[in-house]
mmCIF file of C-alpha atoms in Angstrom:
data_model
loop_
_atom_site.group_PDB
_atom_site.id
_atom_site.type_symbol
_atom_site.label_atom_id
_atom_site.label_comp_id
_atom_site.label_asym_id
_atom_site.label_seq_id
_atom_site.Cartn_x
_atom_site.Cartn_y
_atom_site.Cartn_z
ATOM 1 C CA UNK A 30 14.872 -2.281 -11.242
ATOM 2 C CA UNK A 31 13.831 -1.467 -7.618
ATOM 3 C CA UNK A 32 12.686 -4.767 -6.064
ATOM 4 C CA UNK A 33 11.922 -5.715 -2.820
ATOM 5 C CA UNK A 34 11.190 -9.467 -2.413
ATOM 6 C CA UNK A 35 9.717 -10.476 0.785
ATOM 7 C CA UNK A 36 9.539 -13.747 2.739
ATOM 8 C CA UNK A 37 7.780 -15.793 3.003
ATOM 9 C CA UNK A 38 5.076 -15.484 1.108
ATOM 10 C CA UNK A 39 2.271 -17.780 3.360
ATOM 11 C CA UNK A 40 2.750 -18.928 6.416
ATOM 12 C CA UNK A 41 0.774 -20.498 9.210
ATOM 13 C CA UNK A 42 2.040 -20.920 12.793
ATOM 14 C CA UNK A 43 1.088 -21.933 16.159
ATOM 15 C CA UNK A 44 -0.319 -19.534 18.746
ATOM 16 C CA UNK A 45 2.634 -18.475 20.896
ATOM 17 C CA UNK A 46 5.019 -19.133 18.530
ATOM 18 C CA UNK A 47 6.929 -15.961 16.580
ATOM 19 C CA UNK A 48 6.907 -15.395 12.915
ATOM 20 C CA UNK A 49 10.041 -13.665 10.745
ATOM 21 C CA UNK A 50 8.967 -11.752 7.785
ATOM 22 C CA UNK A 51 11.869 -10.844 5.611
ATOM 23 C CA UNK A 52 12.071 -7.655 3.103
ATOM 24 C CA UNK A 53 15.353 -7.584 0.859
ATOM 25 C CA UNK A 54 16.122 -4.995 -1.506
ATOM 26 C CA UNK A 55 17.688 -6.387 -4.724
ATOM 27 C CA UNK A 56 19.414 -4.065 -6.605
ATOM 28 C CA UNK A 57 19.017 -0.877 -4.649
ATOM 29 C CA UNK A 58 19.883 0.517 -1.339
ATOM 30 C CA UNK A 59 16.622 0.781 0.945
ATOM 31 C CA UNK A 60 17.570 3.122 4.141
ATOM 32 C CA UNK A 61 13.845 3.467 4.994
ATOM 33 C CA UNK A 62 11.395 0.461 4.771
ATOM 34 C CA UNK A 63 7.562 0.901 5.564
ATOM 35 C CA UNK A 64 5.412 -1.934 7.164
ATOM 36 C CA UNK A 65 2.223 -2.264 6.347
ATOM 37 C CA UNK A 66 -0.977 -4.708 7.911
ATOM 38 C CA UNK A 67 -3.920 -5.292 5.746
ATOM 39 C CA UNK A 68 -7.159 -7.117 6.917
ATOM 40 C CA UNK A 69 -10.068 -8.589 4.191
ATOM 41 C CA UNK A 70 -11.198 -5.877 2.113
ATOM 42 C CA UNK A 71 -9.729 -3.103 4.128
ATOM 43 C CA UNK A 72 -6.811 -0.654 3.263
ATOM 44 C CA UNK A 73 -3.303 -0.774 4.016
ATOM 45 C CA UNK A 74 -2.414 0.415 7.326
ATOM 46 C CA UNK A 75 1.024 1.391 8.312
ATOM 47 C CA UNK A 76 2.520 0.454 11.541
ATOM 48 C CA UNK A 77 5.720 0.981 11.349
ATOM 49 C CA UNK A 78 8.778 2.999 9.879
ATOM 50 C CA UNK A 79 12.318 0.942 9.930
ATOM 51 C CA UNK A 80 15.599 3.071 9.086
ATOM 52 C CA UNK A 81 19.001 1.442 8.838
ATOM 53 C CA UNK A 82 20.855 1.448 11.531
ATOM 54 C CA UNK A 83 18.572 3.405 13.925
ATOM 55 C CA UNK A 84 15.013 2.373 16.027
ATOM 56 C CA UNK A 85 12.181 2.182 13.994
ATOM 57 C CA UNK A 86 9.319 4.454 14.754
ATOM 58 C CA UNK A 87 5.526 2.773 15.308
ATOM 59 C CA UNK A 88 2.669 4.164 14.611
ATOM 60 C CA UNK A 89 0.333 4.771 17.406
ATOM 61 C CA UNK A 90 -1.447 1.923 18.590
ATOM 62 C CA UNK A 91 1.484 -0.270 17.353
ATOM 63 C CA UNK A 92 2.913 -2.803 20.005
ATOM 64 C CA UNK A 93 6.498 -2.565 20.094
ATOM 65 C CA UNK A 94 7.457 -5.587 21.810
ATOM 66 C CA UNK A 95 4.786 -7.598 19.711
ATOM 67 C CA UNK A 96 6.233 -6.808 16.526
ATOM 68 C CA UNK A 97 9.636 -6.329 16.342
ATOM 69 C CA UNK A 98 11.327 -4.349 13.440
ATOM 70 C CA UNK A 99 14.997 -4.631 12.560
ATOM 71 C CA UNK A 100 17.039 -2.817 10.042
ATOM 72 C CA UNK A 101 20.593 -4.131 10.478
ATOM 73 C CA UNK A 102 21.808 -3.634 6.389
ATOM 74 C CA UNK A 103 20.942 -1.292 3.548
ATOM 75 C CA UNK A 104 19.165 -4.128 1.779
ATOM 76 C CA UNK A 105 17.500 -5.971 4.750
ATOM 77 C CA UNK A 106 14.583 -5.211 6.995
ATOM 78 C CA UNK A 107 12.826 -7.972 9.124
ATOM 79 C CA UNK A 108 9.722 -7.945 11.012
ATOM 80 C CA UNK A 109 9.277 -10.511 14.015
ATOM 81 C CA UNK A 110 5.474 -10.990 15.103
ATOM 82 C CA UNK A 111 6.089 -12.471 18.637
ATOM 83 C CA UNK A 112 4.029 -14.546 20.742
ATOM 84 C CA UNK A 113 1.564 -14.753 17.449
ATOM 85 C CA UNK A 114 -2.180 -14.802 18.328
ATOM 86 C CA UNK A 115 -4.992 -15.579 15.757
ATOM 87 C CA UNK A 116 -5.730 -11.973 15.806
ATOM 88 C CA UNK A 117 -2.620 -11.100 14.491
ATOM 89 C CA UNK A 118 -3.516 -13.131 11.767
ATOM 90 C CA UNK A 119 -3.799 -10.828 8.158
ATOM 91 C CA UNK A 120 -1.489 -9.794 5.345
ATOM 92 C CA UNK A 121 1.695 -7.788 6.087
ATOM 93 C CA UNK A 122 3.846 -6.274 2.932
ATOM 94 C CA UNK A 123 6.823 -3.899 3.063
ATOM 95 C CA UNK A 124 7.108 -0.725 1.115
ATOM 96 C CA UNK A 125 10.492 0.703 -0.016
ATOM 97 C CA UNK A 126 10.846 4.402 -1.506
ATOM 98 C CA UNK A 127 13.071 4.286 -4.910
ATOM 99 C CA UNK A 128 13.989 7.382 -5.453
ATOM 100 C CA UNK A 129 14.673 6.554 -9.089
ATOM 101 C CA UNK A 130 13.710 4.541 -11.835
ATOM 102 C CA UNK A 131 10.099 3.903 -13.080
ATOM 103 C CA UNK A 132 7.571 3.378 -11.805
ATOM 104 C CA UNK A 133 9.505 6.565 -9.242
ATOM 105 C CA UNK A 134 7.829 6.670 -5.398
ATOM 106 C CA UNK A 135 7.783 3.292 -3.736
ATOM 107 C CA UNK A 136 8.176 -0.645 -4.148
ATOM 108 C CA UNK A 137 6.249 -3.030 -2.577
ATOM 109 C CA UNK A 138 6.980 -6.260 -1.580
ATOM 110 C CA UNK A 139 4.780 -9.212 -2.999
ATOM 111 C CA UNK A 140 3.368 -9.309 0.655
ATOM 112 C CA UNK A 141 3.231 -12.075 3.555
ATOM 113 C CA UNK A 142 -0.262 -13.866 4.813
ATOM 114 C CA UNK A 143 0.621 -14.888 8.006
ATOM 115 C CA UNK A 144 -2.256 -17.505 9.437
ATOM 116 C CA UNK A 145 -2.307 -18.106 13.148
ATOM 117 C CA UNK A 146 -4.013 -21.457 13.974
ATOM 118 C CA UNK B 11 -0.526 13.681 9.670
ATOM 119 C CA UNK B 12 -2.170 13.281 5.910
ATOM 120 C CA UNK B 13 -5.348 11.607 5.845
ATOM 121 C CA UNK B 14 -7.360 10.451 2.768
ATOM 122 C CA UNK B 15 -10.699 9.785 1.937
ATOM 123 C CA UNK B 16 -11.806 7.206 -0.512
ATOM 124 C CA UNK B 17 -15.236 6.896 -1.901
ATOM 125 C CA UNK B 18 -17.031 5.444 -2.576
ATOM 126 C CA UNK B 19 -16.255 1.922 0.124
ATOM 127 C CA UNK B 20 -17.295 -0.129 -2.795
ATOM 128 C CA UNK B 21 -18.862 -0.295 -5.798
ATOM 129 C CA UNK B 22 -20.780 -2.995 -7.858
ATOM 130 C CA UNK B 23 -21.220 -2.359 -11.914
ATOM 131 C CA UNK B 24 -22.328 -4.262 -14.419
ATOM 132 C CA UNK B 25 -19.385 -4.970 -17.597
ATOM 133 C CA UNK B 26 -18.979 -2.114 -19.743
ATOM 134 C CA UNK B 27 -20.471 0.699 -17.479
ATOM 135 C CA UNK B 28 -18.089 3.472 -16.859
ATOM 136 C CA UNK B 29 -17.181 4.337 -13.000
ATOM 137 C CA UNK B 30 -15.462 6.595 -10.902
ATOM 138 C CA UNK B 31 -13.678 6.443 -7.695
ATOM 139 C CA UNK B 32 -12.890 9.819 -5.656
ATOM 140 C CA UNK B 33 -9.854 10.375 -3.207
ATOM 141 C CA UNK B 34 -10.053 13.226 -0.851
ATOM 142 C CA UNK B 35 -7.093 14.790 1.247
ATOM 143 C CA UNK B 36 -7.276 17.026 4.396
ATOM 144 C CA UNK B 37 -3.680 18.227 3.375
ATOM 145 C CA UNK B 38 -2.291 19.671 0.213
ATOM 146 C CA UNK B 39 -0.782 16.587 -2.305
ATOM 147 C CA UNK B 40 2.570 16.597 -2.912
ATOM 148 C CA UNK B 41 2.195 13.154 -4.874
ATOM 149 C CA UNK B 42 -0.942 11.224 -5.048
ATOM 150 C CA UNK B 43 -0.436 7.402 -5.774
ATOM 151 C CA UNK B 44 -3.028 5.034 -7.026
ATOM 152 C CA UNK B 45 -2.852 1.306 -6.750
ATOM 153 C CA UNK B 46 -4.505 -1.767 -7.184
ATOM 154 C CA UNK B 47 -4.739 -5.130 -5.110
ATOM 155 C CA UNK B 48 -6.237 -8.020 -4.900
ATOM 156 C CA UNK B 49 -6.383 -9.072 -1.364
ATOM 157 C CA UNK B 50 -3.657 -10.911 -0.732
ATOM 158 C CA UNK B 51 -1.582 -10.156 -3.107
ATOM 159 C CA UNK B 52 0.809 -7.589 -3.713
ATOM 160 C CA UNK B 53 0.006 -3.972 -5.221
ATOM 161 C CA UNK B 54 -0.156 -2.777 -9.028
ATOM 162 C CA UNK B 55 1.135 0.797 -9.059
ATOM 163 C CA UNK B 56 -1.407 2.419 -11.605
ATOM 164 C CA UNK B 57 -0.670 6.149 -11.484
ATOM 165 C CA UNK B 58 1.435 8.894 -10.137
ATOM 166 C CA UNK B 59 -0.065 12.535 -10.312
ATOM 167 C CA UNK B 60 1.889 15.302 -9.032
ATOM 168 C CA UNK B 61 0.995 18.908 -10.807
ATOM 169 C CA UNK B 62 -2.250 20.544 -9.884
ATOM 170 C CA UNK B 63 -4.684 19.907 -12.762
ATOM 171 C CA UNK B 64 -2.551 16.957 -14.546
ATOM 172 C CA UNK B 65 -4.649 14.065 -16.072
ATOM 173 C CA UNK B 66 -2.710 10.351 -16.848
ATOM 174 C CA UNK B 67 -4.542 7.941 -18.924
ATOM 175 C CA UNK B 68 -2.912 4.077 -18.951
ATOM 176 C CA UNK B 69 -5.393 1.419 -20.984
ATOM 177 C CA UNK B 70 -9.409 2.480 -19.916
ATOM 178 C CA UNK B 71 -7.913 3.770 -16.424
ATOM 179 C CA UNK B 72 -8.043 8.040 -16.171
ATOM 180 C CA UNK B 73 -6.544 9.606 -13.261
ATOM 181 C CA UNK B 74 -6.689 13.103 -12.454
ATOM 182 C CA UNK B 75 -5.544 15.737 -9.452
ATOM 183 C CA UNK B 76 -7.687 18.309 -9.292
ATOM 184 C CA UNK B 77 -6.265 22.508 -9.353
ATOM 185 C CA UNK B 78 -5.788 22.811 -5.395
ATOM 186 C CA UNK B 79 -4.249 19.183 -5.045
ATOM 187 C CA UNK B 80 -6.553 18.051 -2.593
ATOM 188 C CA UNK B 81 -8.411 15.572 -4.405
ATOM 189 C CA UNK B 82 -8.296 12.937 -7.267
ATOM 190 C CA UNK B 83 -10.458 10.936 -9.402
ATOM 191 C CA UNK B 84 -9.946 7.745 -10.679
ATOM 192 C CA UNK B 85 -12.137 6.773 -14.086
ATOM 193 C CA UNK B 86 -12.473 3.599 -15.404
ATOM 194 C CA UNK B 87 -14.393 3.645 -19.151
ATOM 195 C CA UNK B 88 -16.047 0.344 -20.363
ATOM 196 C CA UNK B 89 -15.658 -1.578 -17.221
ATOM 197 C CA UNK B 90 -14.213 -5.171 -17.285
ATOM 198 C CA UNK B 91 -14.550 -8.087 -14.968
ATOM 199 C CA UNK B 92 -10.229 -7.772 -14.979
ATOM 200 C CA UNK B 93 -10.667 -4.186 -13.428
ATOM 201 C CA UNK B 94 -12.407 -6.145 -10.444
ATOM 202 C CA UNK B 95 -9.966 -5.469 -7.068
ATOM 203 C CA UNK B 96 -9.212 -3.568 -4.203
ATOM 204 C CA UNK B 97 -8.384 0.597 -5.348
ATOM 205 C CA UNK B 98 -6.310 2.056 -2.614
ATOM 206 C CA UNK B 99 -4.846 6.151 -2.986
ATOM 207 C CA UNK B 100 -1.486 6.901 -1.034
ATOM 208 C CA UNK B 101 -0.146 10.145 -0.514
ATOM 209 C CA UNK B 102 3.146 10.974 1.044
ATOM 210 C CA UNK B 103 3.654 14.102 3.378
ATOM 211 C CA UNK B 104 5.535 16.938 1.297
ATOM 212 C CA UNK B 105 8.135 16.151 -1.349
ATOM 213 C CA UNK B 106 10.011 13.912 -0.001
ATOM 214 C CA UNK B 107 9.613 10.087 -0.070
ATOM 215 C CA UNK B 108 8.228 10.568 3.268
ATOM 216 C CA UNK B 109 5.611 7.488 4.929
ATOM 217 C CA UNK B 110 2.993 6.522 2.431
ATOM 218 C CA UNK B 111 -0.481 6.260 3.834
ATOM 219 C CA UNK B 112 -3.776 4.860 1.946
ATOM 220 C CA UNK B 113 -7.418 5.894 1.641
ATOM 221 C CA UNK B 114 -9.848 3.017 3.093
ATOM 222 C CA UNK B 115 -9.833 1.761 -0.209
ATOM 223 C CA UNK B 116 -13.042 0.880 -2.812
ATOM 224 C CA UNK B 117 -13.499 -2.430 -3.624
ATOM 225 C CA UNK B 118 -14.861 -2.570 -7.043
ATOM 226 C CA UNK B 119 -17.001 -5.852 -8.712
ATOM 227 C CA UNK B 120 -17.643 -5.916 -12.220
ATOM 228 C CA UNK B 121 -20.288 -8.016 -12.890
ATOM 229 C CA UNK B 122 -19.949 -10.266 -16.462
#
């Protein structure tokens, strides 16, 4: 119990263009979803808290308006990479706490390698 | 906010040699996670440890928390080309299922 499945898995877009990353919660309720950005051999670093219904909260250094975080249902949080660059090119995944069940703590997504050509 | 230390960065052993990895935190742990990746893909949750002095064993992977809950050890016995990947420690601010941060992670080789 306690997935998240996240979409898509790969995907390669023009610079310019923007990118939708979906995280869906399965068979539990997520109110909090964590976004993480992961470069080649490096660790997992968060840049952004989404709660249902409310703002999310970036970490610092974060662009806002570049990626864009909504969190419109219990079971749905999206994340928007606007105006993509090649830079912005890595491996985003989205965290979930379940707060019961086990493994208890968190579920990840399967992650998202976004490629920008 | 919590920040952890991993160490070592990486590590290169041959098959069958034992290893360790060490996470450090500047806070106390409330819950100290380890995973493991391969780039790319998504995370393997390994080990939860909780309880100052508590020791979890799963397969040839030993985790442990040390007394004061500031740092943890991850021990691999009879290392196998399989255990090759990315080894990343999260810890979550105070009991609650607060935002999970990582060390810098160790990648580990195991040479056949």
């Amino acid at each position: 119990g306690a997935v998240v499945s996240q979409h898509p898995s790969r995907v390669i877009c023009k610079s310019g263009t923007s990118v939708k990353i979906e995280c869906r919660s399965l068979d539990f309720q997520a109110t909090t979803m964590f976004w993480y950005r992961q470069f080649p051999k490096q660790s997992l670093m968060l840049m952004a808290t989404s709660n249902e219904g409310s703002k999310a909260t970036y970490e610092q250094g974060v662009e806002k308006d570049k990626f864009l975080i909504n969190h419109a249902s219990l079971t749905l949080s999206t994340l928007t990479v606007t105006s993509a660059h090649p830079e912005d090119s890595s491996f985003y995944i989205c965290s979930a706490p379940k707060r019961q069940g086990v493994p208890y703590g968190y579920t990840f997504g399967s992650g998202t390698r976004l490629t920008v050509v | 906010s919590q920040e952890l230390e991993q160490s070592p960065q990486s590590l290169i052993v041959q098959e069958g040699k034992n290893l360790t990895i060490n996470c450090t935190s500047s806070k106390t742990l409330y819950g100290l996670y380890w995973y493991k990746q391969k780039y790319g893909e998504g995370l393997i949750f390994l080990m939860m440890l909780q309880k100052g002095g508590e020791e979890k064993s799963h397969e040839k992977i030993t985790a442990k928390l040390d007394e004061k809950k500031q740092q943890s050890s991850l021990h691999i016995t009879a290392s196998q080309p399989s255990h090759a990947g990315i080894y990343l420690c999260g810890a979550a601010p105070g009991t609650s299922y607060g935002k999970l941060t990582f060390g810098q992670g160790t990648i580990l080789t195991v040479h056949p």
